[in-house]
Coordinates of C-alpha atoms in Angstrom, one line a residue:
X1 CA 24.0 -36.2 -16.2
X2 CA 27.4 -36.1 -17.9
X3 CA 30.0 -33.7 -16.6
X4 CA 29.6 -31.0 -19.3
X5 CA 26.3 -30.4 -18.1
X6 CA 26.7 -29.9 -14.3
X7 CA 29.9 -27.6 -15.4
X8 CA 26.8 -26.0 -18.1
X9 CA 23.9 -25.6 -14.9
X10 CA 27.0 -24.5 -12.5
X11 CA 28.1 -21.9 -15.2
X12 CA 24.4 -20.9 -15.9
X13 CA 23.3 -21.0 -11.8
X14 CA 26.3 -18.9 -11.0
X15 CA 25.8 -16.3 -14.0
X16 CA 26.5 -13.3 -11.4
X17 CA 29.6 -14.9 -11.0
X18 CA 30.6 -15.3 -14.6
X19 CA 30.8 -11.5 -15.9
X20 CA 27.0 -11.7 -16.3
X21 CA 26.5 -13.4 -19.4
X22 CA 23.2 -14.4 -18.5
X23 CA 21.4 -11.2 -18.2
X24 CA 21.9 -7.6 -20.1
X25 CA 23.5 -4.9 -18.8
X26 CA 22.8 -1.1 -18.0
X27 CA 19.5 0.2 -19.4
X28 CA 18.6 -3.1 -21.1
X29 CA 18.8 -4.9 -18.3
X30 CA 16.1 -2.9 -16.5
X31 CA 13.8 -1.8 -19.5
X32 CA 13.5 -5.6 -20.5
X33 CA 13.3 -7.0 -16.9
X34 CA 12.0 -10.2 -16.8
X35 CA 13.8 -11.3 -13.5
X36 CA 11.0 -11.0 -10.5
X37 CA 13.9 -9.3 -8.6
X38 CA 14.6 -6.5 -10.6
X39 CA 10.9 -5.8 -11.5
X40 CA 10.0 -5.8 -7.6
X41 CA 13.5 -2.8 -7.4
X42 CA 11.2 -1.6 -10.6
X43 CA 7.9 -1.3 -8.3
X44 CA 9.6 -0.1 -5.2
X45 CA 12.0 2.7 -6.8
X46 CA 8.7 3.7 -8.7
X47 CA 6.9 3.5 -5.7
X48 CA 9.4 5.7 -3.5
X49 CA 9.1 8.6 -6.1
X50 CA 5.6 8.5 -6.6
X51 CA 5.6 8.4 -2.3
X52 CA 7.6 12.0 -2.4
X53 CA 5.6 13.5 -5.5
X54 CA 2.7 12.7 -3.4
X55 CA 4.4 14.0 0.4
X56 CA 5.2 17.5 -1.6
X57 CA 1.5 17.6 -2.4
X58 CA 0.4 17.0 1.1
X59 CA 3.5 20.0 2.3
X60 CA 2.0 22.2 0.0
X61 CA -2.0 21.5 1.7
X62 CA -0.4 21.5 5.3
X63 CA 1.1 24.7 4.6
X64 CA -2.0 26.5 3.0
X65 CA -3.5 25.1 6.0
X66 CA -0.9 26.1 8.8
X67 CA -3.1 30.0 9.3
X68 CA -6.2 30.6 8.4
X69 CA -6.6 33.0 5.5
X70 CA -5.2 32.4 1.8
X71 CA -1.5 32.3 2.4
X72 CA 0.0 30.4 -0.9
X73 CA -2.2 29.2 -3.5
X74 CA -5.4 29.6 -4.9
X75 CA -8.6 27.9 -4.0
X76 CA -8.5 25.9 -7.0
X77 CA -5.0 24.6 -7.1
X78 CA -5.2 23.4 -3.1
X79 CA -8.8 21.4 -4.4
X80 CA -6.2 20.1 -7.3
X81 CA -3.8 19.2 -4.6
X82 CA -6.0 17.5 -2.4
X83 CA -7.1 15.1 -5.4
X84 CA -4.0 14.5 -7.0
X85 CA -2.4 13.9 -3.3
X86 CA -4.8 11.4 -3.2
X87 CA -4.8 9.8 -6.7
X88 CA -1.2 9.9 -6.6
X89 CA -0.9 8.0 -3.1
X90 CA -3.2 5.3 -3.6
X91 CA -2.7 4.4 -7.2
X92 CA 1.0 5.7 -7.3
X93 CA 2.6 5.0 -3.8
X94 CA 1.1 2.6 -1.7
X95 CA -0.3 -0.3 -4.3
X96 CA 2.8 -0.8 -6.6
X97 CA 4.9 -0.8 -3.3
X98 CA 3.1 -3.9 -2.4
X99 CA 3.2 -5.4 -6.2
X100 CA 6.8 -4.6 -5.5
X101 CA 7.4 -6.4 -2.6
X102 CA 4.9 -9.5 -3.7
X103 CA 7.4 -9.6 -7.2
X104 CA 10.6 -9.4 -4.9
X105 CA 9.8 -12.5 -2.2
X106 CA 6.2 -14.7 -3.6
X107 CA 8.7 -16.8 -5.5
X108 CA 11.7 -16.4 -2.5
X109 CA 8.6 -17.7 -0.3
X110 CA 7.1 -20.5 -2.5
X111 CA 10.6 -21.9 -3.9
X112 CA 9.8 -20.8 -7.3
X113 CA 12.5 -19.9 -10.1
X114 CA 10.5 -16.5 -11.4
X115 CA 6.8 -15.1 -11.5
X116 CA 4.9 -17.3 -13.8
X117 CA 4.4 -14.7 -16.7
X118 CA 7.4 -13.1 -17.2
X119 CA 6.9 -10.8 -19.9
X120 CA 3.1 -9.8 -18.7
X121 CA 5.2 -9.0 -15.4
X122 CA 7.7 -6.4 -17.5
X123 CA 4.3 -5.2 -19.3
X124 CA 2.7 -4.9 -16.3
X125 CA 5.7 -2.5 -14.5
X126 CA 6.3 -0.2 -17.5
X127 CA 2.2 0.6 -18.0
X128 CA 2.8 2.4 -14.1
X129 CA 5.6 5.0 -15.5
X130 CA 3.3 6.1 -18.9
X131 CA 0.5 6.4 -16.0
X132 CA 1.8 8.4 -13.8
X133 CA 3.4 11.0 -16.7
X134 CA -0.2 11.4 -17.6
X135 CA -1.4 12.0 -14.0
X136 CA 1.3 14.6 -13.1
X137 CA 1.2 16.2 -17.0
X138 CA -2.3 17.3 -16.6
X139 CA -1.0 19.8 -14.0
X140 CA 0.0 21.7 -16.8
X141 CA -3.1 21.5 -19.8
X142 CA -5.6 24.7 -19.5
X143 CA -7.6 24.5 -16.4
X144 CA -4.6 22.4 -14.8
X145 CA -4.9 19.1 -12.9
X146 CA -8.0 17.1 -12.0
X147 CA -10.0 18.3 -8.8
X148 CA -13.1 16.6 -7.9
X149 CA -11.5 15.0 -5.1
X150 CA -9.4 11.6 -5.6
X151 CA -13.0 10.1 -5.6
X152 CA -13.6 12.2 -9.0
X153 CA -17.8 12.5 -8.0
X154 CA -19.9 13.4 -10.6
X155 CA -21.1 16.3 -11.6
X156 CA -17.8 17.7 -10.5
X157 CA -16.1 15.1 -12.6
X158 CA -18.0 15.8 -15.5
X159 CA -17.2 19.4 -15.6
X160 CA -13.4 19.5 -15.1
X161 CA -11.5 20.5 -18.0
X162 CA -9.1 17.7 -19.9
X163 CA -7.3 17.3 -16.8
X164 CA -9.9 14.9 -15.6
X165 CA -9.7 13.2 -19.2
X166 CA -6.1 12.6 -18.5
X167 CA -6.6 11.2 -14.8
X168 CA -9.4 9.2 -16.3
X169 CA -7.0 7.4 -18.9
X170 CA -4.1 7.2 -16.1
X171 CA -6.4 5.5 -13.9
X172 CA -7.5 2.9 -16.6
X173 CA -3.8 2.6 -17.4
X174 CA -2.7 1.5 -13.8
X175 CA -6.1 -0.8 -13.4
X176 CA -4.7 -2.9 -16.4
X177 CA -1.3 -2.9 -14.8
X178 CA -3.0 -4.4 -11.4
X179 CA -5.0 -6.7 -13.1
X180 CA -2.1 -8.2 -15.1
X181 CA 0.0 -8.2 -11.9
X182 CA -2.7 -10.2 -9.8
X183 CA -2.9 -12.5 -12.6
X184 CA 0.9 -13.2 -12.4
X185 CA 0.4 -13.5 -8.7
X186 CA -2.6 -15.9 -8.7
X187 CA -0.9 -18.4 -11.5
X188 CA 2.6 -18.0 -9.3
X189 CA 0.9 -19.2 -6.1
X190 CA -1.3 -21.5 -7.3
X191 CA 1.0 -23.1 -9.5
X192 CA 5.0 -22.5 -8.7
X193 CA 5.0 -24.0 -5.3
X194 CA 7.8 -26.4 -4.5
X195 CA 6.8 -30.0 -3.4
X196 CA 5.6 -30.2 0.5
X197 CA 4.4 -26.3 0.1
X198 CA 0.6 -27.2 0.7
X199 CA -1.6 -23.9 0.4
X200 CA -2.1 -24.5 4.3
X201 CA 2.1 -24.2 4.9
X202 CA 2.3 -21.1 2.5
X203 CA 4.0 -18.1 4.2
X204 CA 0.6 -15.9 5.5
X205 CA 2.4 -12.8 3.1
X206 CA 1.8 -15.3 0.0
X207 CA -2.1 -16.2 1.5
X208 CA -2.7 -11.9 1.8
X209 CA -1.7 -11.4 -1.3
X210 CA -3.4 -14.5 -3.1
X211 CA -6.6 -13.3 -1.6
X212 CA -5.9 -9.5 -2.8
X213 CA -4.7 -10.7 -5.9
X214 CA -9.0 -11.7 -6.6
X215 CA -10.1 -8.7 -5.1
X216 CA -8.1 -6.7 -7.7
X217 CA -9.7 -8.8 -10.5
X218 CA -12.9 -8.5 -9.1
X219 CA -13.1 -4.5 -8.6
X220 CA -10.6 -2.8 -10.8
X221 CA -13.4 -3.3 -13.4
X222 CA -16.1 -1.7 -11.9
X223 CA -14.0 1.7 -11.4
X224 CA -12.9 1.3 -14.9
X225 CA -16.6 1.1 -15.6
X226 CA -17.7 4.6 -13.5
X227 CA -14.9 6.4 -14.8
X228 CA -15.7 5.5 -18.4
X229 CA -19.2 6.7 -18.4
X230 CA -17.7 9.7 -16.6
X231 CA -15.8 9.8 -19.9
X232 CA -19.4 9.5 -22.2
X233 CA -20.9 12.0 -19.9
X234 CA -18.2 14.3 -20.7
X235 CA -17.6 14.0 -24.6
X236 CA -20.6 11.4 -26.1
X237 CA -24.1 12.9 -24.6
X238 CA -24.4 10.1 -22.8
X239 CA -25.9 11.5 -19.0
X240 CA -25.7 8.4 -16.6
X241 CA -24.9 10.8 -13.8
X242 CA -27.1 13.7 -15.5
X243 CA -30.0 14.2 -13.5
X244 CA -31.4 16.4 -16.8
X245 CA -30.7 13.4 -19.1
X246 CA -32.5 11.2 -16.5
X247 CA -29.5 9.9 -14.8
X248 CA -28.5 9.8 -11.0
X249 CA -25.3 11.5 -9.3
X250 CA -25.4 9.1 -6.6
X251 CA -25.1 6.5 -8.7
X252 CA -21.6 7.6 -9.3
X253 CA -20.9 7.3 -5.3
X254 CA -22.5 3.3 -5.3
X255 CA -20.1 2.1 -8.2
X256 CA -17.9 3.8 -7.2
X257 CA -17.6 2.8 -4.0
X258 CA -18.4 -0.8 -5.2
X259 CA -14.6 -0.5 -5.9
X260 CA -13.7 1.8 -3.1
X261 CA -14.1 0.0 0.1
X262 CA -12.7 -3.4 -1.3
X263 CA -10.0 -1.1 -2.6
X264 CA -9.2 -0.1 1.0
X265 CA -8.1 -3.7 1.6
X266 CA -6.3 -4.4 -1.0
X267 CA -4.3 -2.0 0.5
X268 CA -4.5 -3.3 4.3
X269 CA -4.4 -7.3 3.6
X270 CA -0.6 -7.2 2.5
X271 CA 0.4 -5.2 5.1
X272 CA -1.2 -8.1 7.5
X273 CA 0.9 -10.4 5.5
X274 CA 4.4 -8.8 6.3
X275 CA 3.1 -7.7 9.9
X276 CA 2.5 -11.5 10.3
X277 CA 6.0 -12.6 8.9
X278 CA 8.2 -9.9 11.1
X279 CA 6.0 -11.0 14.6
X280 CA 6.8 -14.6 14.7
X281 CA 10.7 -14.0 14.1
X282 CA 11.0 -11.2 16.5
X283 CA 9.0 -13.2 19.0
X284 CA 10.8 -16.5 18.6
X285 CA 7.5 -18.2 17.9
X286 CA 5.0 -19.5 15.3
X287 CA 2.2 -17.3 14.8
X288 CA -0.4 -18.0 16.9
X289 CA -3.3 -19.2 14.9
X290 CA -2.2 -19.5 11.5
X291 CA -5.5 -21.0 9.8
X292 CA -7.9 -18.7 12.4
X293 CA -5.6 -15.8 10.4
X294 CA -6.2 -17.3 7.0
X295 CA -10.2 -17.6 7.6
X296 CA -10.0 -13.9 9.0
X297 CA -8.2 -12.6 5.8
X298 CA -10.9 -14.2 3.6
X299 CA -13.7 -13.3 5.8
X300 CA -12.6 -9.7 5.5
X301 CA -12.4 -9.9 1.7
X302 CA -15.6 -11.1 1.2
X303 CA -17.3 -8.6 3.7
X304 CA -15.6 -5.8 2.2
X305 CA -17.9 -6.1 -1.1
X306 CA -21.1 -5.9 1.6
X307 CA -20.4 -2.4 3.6
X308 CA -19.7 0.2 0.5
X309 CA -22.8 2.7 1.5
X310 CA -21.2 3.3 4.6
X311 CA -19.4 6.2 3.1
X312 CA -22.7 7.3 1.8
X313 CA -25.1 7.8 4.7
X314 CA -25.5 11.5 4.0
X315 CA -26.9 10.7 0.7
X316 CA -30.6 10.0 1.8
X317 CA -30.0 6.5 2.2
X318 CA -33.3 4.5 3.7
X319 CA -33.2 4.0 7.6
X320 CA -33.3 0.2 7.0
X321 CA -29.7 0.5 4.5
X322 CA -28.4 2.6 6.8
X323 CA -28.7 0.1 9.5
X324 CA -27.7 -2.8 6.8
X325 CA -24.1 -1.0 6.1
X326 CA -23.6 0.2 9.9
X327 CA -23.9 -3.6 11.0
X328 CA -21.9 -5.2 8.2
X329 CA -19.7 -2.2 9.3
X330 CA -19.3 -3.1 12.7
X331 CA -19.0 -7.0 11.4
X332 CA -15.3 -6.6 9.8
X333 CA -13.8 -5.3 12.8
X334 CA -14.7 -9.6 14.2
X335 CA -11.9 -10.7 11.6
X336 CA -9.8 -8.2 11.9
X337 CA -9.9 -8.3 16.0
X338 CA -9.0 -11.9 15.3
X339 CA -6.0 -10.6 13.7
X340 CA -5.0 -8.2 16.0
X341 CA -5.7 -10.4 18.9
X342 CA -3.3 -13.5 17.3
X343 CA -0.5 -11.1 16.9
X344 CA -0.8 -9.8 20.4
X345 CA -1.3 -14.0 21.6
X346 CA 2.3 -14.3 19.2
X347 CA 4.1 -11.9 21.4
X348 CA 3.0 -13.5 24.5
X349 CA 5.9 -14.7 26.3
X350 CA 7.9 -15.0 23.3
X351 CA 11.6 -14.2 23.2
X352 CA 10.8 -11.3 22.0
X353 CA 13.7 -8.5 20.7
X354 CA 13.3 -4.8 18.9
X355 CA 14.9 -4.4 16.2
X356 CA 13.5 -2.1 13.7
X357 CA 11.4 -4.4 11.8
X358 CA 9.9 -5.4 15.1
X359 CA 9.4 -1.5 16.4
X360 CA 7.6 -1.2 12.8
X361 CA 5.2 -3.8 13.4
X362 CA 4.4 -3.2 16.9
X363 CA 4.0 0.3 15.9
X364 CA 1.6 -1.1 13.3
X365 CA -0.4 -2.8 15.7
X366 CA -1.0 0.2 18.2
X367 CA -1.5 2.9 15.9
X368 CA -4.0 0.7 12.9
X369 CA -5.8 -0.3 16.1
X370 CA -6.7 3.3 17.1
X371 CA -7.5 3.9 13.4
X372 CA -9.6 0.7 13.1
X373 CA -11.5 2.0 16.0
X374 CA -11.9 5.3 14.3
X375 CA -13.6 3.8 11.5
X376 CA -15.5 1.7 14.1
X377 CA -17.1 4.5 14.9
X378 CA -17.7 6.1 11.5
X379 CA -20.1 3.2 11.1
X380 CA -22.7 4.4 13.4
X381 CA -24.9 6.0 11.4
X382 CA -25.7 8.8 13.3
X383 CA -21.8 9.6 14.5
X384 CA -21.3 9.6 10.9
X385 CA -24.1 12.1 10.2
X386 CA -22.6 14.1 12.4
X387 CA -18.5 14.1 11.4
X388 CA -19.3 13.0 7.2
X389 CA -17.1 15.3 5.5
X390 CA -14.5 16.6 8.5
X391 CA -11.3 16.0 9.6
X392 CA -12.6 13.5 11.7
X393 CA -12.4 11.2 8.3
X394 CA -9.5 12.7 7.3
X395 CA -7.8 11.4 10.6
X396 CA -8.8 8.2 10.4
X397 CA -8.1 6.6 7.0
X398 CA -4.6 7.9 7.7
X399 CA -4.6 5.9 10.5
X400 CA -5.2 3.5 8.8
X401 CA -3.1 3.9 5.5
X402 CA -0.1 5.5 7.0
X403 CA 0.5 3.7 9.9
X404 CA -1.3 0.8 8.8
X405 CA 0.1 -0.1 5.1
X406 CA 3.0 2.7 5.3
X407 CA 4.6 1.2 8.7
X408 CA 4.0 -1.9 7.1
X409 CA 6.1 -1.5 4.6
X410 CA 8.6 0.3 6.2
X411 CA 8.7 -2.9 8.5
X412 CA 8.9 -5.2 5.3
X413 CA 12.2 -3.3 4.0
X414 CA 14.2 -3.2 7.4
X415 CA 12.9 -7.0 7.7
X416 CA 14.0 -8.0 4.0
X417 CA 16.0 -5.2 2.8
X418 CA 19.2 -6.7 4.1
X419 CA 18.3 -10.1 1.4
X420 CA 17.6 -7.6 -1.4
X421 CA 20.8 -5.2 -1.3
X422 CA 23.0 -7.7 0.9
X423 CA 24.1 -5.2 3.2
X424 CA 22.9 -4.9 7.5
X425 CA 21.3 -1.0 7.7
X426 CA 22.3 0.7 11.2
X427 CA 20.8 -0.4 13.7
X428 CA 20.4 3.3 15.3
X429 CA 19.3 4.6 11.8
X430 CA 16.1 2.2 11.6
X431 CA 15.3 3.3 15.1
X432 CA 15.4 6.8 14.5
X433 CA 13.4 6.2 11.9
X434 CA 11.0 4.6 13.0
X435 CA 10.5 7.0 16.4
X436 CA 10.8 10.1 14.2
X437 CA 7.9 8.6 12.0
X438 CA 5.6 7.8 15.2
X439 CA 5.9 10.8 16.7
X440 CA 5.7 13.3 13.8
X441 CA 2.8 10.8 12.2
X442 CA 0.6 11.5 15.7
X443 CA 1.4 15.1 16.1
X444 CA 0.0 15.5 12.2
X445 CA -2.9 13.3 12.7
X446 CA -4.0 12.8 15.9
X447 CA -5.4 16.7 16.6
X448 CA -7.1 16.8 13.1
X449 CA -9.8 14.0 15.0
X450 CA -10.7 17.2 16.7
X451 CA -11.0 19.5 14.4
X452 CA -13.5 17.1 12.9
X453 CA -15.8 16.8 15.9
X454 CA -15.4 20.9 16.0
X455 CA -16.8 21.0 12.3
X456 CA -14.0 21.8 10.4
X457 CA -15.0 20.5 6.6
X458 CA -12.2 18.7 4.4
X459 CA -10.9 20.0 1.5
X460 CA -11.1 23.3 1.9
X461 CA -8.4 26.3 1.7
X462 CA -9.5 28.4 4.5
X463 CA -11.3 28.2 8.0
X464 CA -12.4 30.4 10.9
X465 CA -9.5 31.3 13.2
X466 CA -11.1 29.3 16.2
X467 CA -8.9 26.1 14.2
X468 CA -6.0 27.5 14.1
X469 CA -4.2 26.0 16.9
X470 CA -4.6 22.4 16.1
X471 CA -3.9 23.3 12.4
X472 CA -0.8 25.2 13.2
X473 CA 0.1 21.5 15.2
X474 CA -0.3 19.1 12.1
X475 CA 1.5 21.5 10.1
X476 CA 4.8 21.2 12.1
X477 CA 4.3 17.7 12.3
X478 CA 3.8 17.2 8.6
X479 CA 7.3 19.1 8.2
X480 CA 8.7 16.6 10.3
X481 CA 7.0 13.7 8.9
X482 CA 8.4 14.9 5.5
X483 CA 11.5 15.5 7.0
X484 CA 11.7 11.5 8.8
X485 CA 11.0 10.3 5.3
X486 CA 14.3 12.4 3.2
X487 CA 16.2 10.8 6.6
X488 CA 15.0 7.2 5.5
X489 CA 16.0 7.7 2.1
X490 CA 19.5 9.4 2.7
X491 CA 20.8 8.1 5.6
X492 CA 18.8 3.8 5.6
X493 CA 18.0 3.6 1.9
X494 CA 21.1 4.7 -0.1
X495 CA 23.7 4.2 2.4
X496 CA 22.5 0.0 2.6
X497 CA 22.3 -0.3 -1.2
X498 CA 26.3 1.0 -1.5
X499 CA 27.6 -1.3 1.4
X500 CA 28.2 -1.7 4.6
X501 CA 28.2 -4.8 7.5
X502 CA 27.3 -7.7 5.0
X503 CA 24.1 -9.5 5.3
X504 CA 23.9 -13.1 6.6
X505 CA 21.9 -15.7 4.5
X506 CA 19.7 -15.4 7.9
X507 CA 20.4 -12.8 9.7
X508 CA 17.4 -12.4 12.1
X509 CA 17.8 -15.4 14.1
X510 CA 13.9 -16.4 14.5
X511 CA 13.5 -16.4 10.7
X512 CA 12.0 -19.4 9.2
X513 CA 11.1 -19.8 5.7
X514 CA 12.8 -20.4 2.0
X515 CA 14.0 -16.8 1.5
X516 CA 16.2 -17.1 4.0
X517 CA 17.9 -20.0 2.2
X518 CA 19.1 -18.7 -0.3
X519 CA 22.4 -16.3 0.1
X520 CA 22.1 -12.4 0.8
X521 CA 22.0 -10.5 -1.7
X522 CA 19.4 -13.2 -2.9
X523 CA 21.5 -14.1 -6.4
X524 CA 20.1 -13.6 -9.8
X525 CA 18.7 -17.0 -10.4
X526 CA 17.2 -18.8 -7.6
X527 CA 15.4 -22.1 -7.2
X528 CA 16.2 -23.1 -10.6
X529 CA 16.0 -26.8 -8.7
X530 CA 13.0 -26.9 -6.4
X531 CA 14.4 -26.7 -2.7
X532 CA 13.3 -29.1 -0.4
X533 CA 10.1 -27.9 2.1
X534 CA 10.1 -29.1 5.6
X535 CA 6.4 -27.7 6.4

């Protein structure tokens, strides 16, 4: 290699360094992103708003909710509330946040320069803002936003006014974003590893998300597919959920929760994935187990396309299905015990220390585990008779999806945060953080699992007074929540992105892996050689 072109590769390696030249500036350089970096800031900014749209939502329900009586709003707009909270969350906060973090460290992980498809991956980013314009404009077309609940059953769905047309399109909108990103993803690990990275040596955040990556592709279709003959029903004649026309409601609920429950672990595997990075490092010790966690991530994926009528026992299901879906149930919590229990096996006379990343995922651990046995319960048929439809559900899938893929990601950005913005958070702040989330998250939560097993319905605007109490309880808590979350974003977020203590390459001692090779902020280019893998 002659001298001009090492000086050319130094020049072009160091761009940052070299007033930029290699990337635009200013608007252009985020509105044609094809870095994986900046796309990932892309998802997570994106994510963050959509995660406040959707908290003033939920203020608005908890406050309705804080007496009985109507206090604020009318029945309709809490039911619009409750379903765009929902939408907005799931579709708007919690998946792209993932996509965000899998864009900012899969190729850190693997040793690859960039995501494999560039371009798609820009595509793929700027479909989420044109969705979610949609979502939160059709709060203001005549009969206002959707409200059929975020699970948009027919014939609800197919009597909204064009609300539900505009949710409809959002939704098919973000499930071509997901589908393009989990293509990127697949190609990326499958592909882009360096030399040495067998698929047995990959980082378990790249294995979660390889395996979530195919469950995307393999369910995103099928709720495109409900909600467009939602959209015939409505407009073309067609009456596939029209019982006049000959065609069956609860055929809506089976596709739809075709997609649904695989859904709900495509939102729980990543989390795994960072939960299993931040353990090891904290603890000073592999993880315990790594190819019994790898079997249990894929055992969970493939029984979570075997257990979708379990949300649909009230729906005069057979005695022998309902026993089918309560013991497939009862069969994912064996992988996901497996999980739990190799974390716990990790920690086990490790050297271990709590820094905030490590609070996050041990917080993780306790409070998914009461959520997971929550749902353990749910899956006995008759239990679920008996609470379908309460605040006892209510309770525990945010169990599951706050503290489960919410803490989780809280944990990912105090673990890696300091490689993105190259500036150390306090110490103090994380902490506060993270106790101010516990303890408002239980004090919201926890008492609706008895207003459940009083009766209290969901998704409703008023009750009778003899709720109040525990009502009045996740109210305050919710304020506080809220309030833990502006605290994160002022006092963690903003203030670590302008400066402070600068970040070492490594600067959690028990780290191992490739991103932590690389310097802190992680430069512009990386791995445009492919680094060396001691497996």
């Amino acid at each position: 290699m002659s001298a001009t072109t090492i000086d050319h590769a130094h020049d072009h390696a160091h761009g940052d360094d070299h007033g930029h030249d290699d990337h635009p500036q200013g608007w252009r350089r985020w509105l044609y992103a094809t870095n994986h970096k900046d796309i990932g800031s892309l998802y997570l900014w994106f994510s963050f708003i959509m995660f406040l749209s959707g908290g003033v939502m939920a203020l608005v329900i908890r406050a309705e909710l804080f007496q009985p009586g109507l206090q604020l709003v009318r029945p309709e707009f809490f039911n619009q509330m409750t379903t765009m909270h929902g939408l907005v969350m799931v579709f708007g906060a919690i998946m792209p946040a993932f996509v965000g973090f899998a864009n900012w460290m899969i190729p850190l992980q693997i040793g690859a320069a960039d995501m494999a498809f560039a371009r798609m991956n820009n595509f793929s980013f700027w479909l989420l803002p044109v969705a979610a314009l949609l979502l939160m404009g059709s709060f203001f077309v005549p009969g206002g936003a959707v409200a059929a609940g975020w699970t948009l059953y027919a014939p609800l769905s197919t009597q909204m006014g064009p609300g539900m047309d505009m949710a409809i399109f959002a939704i098919h909108i973000m499930g071509a974003s997901s589908i393009m990103g989990s293509i990127n993803i697949i190609t990326t690990i499958l592909n882009m590893r360096t030399p040495g990275m067998t698929l047995m040596k990959m980082p378990m955040f790249c294995w979660t998300w390889l395996i979530t990556a195919y469950l995307l592709i393999a369910v995103m279709p099928v709720l495109a597919g409900a909600i467009t003959m939602t959209l015939t029903d409505r407009h073309v004649g067609t009456s596939f959920f029209n019982a006049a026309g000959g065609g069956d409601p609860v055929m809506y609920q089976h596709i739809f929760w075709f997609f649904g429950h695989p859904e709900v672990y495509i939102m729980i595997l990543p989390a795994f994935g960072i939960i299993s990075q931040i353990i090891p490092t904290f603890a000073r010790k592999q993880l315990f187990g790594y190819s019994s966690m790898v079997y249990a991530t894929a055992s969970i994926a493939i029984l979570s396309f075997m257990v979708w009528a379990h949300h649909m026992f009230t729906s005069g299901m057979p005695v022998t299905g309902q026993l089918f879906f309560m013991y497939a149930t009862m069969l994912i919590a064996v992988p996901t015990g497996v999980k739990i229990f190799n974390w716990i096996a990790t920690m086990w006379r490790g050297s271990m220390s709590f820094e905030t990343p490590m609070l996050f995922a041990i917080g993780f651990i306790f409070v998914f585990t009461l959520g997971g046995f929550t749902g353990l319960i749910l899956a006995v048929t008759p239990i679920d008779i008996a609470v379908h439809d309460t605040y006892y559900v209510v309770a525990h899938f945010h169990y599951v999806l706050v503290a489960g893929s919410l803490f989780a990601l809280f944990a990912g950005f105090y673990y890696w945060g300091p490689k993105w913005t190259g500036y150390m958070y306090k110490e103090s702040r994380g902490k506060f953080h993270f106790w101010a989330s516990l303890i408002t998250f239980n004090i919201t939560f926890f008492p609706m699992h008895f207003l459940g097993l009083a009766g209290m319905p969901r998704r409703i605007a008023d009750y009778p007074a003899q709720f109040t109490d525990f009502n009045m309880l996740a109210s305050i808590g919710a304020a506080g929540f809220a309030a833990s979350q502006l605290y994160f974003l002022f006092m963690v977020v903003l203030p670590s992105i302008r400066g402070g203590e600068k970040a070492l390459a490594k600067p959690w001692d028990g780290a191992e892996g490739l991103e932590w090779t690389v310097p802190s902020p992680a430069p512009f280019h990386t791995f445009e050689v492919a680094p060396v893998f001691k497996g």
